[in-house]
Short mmCIF file of C-alpha atoms in Angstrom, two decimals:
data_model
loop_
_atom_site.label_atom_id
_atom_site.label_comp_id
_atom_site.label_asym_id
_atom_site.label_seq_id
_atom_site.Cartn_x
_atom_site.Cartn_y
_atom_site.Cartn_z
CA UNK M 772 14.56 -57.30 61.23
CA UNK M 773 11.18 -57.74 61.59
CA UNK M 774 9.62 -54.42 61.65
CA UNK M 775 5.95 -53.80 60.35
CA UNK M 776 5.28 -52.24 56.97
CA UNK M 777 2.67 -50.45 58.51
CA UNK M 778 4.55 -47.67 58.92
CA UNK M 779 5.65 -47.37 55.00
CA UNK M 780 2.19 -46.83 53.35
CA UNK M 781 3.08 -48.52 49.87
CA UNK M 782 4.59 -51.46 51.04
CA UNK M 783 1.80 -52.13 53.42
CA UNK M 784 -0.54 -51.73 50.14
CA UNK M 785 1.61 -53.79 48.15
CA UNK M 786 1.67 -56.90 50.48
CA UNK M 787 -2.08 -56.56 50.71
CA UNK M 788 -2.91 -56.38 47.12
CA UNK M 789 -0.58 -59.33 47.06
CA UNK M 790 -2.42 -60.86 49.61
CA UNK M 791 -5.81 -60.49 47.49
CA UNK M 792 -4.25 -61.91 44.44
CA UNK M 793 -3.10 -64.88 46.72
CA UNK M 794 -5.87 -65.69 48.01
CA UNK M 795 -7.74 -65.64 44.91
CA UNK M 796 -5.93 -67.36 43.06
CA UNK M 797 -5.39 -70.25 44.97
CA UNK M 798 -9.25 -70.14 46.25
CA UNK M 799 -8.17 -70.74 49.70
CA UNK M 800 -10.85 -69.58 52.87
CA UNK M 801 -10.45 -65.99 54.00
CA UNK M 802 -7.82 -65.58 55.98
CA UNK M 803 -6.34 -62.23 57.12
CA UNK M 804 -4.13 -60.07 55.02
CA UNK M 805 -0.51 -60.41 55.90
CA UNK M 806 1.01 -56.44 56.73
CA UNK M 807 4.50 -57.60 57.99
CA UNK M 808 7.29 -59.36 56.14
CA UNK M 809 6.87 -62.14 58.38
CA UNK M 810 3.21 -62.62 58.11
CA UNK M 811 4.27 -62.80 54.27
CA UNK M 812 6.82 -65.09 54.90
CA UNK M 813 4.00 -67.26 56.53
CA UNK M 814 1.70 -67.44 53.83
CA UNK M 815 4.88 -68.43 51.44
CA UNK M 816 6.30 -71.44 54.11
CA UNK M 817 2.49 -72.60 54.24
CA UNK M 818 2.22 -72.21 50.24
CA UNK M 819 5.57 -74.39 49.73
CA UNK M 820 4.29 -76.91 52.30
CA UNK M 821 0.84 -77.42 50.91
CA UNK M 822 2.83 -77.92 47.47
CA UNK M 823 5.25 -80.51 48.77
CA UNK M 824 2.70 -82.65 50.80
CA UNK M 825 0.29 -82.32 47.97
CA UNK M 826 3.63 -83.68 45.52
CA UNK M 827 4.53 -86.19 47.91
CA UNK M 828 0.84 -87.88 47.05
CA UNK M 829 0.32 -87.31 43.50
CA UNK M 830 4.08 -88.87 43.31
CA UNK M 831 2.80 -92.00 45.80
CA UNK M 832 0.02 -92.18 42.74
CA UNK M 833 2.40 -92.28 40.12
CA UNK M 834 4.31 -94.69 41.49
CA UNK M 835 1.08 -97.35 42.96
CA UNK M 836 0.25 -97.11 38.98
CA UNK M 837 3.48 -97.94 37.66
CA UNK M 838 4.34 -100.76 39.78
CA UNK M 839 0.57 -101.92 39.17
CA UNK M 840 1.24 -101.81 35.25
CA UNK M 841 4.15 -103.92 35.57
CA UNK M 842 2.64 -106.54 37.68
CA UNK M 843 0.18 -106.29 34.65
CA UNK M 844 2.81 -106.76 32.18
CA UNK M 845 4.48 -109.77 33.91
CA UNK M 846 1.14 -111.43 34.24
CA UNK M 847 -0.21 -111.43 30.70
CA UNK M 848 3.49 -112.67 29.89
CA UNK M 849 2.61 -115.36 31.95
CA UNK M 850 -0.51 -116.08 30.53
CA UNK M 851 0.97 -116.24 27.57
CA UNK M 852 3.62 -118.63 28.42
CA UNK M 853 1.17 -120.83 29.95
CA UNK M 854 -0.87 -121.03 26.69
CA UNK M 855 1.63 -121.85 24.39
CA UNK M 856 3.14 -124.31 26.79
CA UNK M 857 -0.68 -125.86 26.93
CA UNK M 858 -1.17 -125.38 23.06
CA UNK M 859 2.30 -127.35 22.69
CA UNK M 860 1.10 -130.15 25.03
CA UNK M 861 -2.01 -130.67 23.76
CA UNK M 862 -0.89 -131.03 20.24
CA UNK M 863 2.07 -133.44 21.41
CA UNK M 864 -0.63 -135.74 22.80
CA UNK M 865 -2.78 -135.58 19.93
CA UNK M 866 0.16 -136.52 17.83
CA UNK M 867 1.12 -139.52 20.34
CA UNK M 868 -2.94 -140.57 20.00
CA UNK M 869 -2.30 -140.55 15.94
CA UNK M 870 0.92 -142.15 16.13
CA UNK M 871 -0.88 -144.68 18.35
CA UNK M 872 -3.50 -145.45 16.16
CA UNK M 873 -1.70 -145.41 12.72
CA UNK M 874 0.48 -148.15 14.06
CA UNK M 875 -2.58 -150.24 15.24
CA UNK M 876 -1.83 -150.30 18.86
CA UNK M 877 -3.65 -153.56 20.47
CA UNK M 878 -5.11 -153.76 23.54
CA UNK M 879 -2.83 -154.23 26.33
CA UNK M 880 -4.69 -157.82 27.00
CA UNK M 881 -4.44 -158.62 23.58
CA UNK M 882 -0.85 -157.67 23.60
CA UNK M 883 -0.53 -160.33 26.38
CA UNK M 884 -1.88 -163.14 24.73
CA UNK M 885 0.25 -163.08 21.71
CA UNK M 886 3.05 -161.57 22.76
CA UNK M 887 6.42 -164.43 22.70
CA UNK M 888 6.97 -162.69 26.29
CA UNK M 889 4.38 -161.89 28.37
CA UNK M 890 6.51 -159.77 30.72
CA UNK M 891 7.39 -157.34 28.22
CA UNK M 892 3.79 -156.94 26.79
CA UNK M 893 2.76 -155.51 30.18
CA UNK M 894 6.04 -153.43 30.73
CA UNK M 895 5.25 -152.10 27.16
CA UNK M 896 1.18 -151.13 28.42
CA UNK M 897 2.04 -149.86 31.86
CA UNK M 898 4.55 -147.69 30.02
CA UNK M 899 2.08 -146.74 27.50
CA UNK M 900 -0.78 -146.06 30.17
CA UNK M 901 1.49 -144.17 32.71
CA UNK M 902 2.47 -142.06 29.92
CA UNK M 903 -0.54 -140.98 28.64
CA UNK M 904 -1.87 -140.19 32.07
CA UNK M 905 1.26 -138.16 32.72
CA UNK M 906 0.49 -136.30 29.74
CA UNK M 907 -2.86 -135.41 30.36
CA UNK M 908 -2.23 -134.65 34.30
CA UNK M 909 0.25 -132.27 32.88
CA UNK M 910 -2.29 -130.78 30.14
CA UNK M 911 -4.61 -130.42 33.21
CA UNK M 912 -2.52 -128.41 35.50
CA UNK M 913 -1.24 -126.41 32.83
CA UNK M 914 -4.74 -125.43 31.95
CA UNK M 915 -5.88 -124.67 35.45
CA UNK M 916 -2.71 -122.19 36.08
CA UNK M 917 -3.53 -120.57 32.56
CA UNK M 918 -7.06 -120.43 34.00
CA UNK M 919 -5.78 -118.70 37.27
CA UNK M 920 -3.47 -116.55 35.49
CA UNK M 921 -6.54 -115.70 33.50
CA UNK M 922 -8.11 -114.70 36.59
CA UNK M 923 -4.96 -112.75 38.27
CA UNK M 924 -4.55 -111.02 35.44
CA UNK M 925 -8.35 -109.18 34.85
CA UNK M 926 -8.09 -108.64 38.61
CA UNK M 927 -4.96 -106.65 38.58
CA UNK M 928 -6.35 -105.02 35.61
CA UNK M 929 -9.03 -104.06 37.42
CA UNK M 930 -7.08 -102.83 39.98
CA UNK M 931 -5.00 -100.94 37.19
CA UNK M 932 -8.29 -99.12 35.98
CA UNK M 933 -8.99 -98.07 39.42
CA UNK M 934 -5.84 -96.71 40.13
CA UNK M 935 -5.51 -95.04 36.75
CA UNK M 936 -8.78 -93.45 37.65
CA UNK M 937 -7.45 -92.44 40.89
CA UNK M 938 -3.72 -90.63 39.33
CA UNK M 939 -6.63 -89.01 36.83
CA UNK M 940 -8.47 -87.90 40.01
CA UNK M 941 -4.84 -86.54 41.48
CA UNK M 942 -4.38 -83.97 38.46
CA UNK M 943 -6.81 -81.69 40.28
CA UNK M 944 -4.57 -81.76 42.87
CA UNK M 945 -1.70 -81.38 40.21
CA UNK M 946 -3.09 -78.50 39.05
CA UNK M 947 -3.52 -77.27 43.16
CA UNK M 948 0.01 -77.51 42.91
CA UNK M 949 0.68 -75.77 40.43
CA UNK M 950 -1.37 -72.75 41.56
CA UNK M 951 0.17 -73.10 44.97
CA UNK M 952 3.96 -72.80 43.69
CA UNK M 953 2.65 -70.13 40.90
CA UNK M 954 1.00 -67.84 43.60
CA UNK M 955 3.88 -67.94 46.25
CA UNK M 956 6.38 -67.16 43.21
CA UNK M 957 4.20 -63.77 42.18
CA UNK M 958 4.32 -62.97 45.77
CA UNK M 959 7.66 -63.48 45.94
CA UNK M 960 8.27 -61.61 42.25
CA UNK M 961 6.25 -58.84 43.76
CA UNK M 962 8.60 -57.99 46.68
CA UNK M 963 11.06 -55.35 46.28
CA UNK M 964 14.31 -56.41 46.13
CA UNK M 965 15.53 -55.04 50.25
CA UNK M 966 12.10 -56.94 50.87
CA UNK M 967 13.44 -60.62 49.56
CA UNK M 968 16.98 -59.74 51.01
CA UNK M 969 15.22 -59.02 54.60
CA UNK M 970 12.83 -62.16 54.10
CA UNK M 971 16.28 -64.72 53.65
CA UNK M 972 17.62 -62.97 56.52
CA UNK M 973 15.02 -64.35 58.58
CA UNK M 974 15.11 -67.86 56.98
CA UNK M 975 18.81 -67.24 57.58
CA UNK M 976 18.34 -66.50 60.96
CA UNK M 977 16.08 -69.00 61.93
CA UNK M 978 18.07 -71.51 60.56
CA UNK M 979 20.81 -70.72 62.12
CA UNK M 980 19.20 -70.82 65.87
CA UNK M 981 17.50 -74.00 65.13
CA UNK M 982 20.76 -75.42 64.23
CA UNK M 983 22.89 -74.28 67.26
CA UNK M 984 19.87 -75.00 69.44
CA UNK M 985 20.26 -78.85 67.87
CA UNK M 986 24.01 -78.44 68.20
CA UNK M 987 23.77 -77.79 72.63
CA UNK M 988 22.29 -80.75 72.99
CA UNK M 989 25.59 -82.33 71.85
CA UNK M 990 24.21 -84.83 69.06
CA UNK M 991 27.53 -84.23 67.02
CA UNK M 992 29.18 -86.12 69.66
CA UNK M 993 26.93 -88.81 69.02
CA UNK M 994 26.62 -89.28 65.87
CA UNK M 995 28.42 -91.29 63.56
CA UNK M 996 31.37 -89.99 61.11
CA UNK M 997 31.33 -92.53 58.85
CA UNK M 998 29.76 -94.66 56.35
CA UNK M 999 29.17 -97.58 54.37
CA UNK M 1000 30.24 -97.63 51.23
CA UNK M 1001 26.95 -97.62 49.80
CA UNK M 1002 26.69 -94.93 52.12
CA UNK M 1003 28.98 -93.08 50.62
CA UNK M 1004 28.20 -93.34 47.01
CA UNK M 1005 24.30 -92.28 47.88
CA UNK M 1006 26.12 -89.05 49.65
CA UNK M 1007 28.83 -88.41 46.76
CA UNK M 1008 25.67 -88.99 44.04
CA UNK M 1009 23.76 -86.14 45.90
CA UNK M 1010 26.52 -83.76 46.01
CA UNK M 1011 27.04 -84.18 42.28
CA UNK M 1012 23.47 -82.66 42.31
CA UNK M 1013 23.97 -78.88 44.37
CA UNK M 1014 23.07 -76.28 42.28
CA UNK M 1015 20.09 -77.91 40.30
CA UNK M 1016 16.67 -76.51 40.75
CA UNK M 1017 13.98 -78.00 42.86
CA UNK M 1018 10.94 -78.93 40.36
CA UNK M 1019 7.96 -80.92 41.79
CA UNK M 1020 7.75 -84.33 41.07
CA UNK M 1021 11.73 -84.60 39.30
CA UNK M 1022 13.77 -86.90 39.79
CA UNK M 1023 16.87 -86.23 38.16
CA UNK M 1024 18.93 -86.05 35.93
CA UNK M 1025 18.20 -82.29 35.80
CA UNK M 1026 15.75 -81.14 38.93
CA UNK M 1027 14.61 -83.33 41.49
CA UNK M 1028 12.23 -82.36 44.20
CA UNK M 1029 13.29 -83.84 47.88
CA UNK M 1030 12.30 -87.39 48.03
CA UNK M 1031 12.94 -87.52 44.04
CA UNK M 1032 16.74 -86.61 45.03
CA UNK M 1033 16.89 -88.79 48.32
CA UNK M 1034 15.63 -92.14 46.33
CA UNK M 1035 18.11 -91.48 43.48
CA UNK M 1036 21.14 -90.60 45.30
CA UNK M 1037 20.49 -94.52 47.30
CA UNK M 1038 20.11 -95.92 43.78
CA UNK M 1039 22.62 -94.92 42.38
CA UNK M 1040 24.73 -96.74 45.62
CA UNK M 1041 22.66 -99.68 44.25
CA UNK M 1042 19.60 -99.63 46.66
CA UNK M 1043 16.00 -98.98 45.55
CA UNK M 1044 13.57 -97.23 48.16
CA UNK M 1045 10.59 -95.60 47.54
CA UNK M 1046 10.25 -92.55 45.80
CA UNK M 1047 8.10 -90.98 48.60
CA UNK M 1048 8.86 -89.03 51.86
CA UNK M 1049 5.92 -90.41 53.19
CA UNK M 1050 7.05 -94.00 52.23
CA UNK M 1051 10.46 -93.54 52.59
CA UNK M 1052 9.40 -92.58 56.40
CA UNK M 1053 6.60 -95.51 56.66
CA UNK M 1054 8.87 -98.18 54.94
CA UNK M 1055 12.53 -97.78 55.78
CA UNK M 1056 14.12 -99.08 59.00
CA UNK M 1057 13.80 -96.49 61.91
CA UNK M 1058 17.38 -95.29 63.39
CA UNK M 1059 17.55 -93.11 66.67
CA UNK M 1060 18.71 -89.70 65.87
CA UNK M 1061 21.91 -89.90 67.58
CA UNK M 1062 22.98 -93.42 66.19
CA UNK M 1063 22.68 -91.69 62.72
CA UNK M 1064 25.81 -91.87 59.60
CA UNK M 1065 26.19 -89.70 56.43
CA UNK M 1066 23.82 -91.59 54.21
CA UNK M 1067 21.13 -91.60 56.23
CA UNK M 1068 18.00 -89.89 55.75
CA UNK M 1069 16.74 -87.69 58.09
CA UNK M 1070 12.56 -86.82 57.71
CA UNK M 1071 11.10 -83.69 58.86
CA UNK M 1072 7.58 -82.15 59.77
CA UNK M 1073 5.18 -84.14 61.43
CA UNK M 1074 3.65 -85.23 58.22
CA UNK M 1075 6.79 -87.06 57.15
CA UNK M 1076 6.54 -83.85 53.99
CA UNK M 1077 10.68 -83.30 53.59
CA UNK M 1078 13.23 -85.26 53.53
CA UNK M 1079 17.13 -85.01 53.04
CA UNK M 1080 20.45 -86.95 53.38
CA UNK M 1081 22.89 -86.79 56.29
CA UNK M 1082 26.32 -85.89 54.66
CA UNK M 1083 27.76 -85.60 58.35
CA UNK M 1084 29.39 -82.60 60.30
CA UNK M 1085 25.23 -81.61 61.20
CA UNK M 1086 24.69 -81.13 57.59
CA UNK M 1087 22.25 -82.39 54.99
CA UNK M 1088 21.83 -82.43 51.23
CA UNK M 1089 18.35 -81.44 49.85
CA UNK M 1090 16.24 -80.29 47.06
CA UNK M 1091 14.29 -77.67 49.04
CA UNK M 1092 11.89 -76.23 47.11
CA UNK M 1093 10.28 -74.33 44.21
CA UNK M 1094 12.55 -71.30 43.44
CA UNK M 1095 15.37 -72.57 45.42
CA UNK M 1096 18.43 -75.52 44.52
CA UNK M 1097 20.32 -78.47 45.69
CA UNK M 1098 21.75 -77.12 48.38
CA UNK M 1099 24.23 -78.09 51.38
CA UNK M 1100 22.29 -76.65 54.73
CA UNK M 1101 22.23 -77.14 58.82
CA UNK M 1102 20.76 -80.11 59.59
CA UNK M 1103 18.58 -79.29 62.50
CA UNK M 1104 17.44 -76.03 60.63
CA UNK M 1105 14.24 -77.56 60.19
CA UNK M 1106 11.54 -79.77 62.56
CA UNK M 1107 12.84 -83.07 63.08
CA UNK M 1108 10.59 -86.02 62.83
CA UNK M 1109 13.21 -89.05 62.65
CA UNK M 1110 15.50 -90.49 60.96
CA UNK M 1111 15.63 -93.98 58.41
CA UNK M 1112 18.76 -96.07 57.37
CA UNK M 1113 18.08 -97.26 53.68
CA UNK M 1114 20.71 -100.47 53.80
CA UNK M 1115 19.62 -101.05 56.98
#
């Protein structure tokens, strides 16, 4: 399975001249040319991984500016409210002060001298005076919360503008991303076709012994078989997916990239998480492997880069990526980092 081409001349000098193109075209350091099917199978898992991490934090941009533009939003709205509610007030006064005047309002000690009853002169003032204070302690706080507002709004505009600057800043990396996925699909183009059969037989293969080397330690014993029912809607919205193609930074309804198919599936069971592997991994309530239910999510790679969803029977659901689709596949096929319950 995994003999060297160095014993077939033109295969050996196609996976080199693939090799140059690679690395040119990415403009990654030096690094030696692959000459077996697994070296090329290397450079494509560490092409596809670059991609995905790099996705995972152009996506964590998107998504800081969004929620930043919307706090935005609801501020100004605010401001505006608080204007119209001061404009309103003020004039309301001002009309009470005219009102006031036109019908020559006296003094409230003048009031006291010739009114027939004394008592009611001073109710009538006291009314008077606690109502125009009322007013204007009103006017007052309404202005200073407009004046706040004010201020909470240019801030988080500020903060809009900086993180704007920053998503601008992250469409170099886009376009690393890009390059990434385009390179390891020429490579992968540029294989003859007994070359990609041999190179799934080893992702096959692999697989396969990471799963049944999961599978000995007896975790399916452990593990739970069933599910909430928000659970199970997150698991039956996923399914619905298989067969649609991976495409960085989807989210549905048409391609979805891992964590783009992970936070839908939950939201459509009426949960919101966040859109990132990363996040989803930071953010989400920790559950031990073995305590795990379809509907979880398990993560995987040290850097928190993939994530899928537990359907149960040691099987996940995943987008996993460029080239390939939605897929059903082992659960344990991959490095395990942990796992997180989103209704938890």
């Amino acid at each position: 399975m995994r003999r060297t081409l160095r014993a077939h001349g033109r295969r050996t000098a196609g996976v080199a001249a693939l090799a140059l193109a690679l690395t040119a075209t990415v403009q990654q350091p030096a690094r030696a040319e692959p000459t077996t099917l697994a070296e090329v199978r290397a450079a494509l898992q560490r092409l596809y991984h670059d991609a995905e991490v790099a996705t995972d934090k152009y996506n964590a941009a998107d998504v800081k500016v969004t929620r930043q533009e919307k706090r935005v939003r609801t501020l100004r709205a605010q401001v505006g409210a608080a204007e119209r509610r001061l404009t309103r007030l003020t004039a309301l006064a001002g009309a009470a002060a005219r009102a006031q005047y036109r019908g020559g309002g006296l003094p409230a000690e003048v009031q006291f001298v010739l009114s027939d009853d004394p008592r009611h002169a001073l109710e009538n003032a006291s009314l008077a005076r606690q109502a125009q204070q009322g007013t204007q302690l009103v006017i007052t706080a309404v202005a200073t919360t407009s004046r706040n507002l004010r201020a909470d709004t240019d801030e988080a505009s500020d903060v809009l503008n900086r993180l704007r600057a920053n998503r601008r800043t992250m469409d170099t990396e886009r376009e690393k991303i890009e390059k990434h996925i385009a390179a390891a699909k020429r490579l992968e183009s540029r294989l003859a076709a007994s070359q990609r059969r041999e190179l799934d037989a080893m992702d096959t293969k692999d697989a396969n012994d990471a799963q049944a080397k999961w599978v000995s330690t007896g975790i399916l014993g452990k593990v739970g078989t069933t599910t909430t029912a928000a659970g199970k809607k997150a698991v039956e919205h996923a399914a619905k997916q298989i067969g649609k193609p991976y495409v960085w930074g989807a989210e549905g309804p048409d391609a979805f990239d891992c964590s783009g198919l992970t936070s839908q599936a939950w939201l459509a069971a009426g949960v919101v998480i966040p859109r990132t592997s990363e996040e989803q991994w930071r953010r989400l309530p920790h559950i031990p492997v073995e305590s795990m239910r379809p509907g979880d999510l398990i993560i995987y790679f040290s850097d928190a880069s993939h994530v899928a969803i537990y359907i149960g029977n040691g099987e996940i659901i995943s987008a996993p990526r460029p080239g390939r689709n939605v897929y059903i596949s082992p659960a344990g096929s991959m490095e395990i980092l942990g796992v997180v319950r989103p209704e938890a």
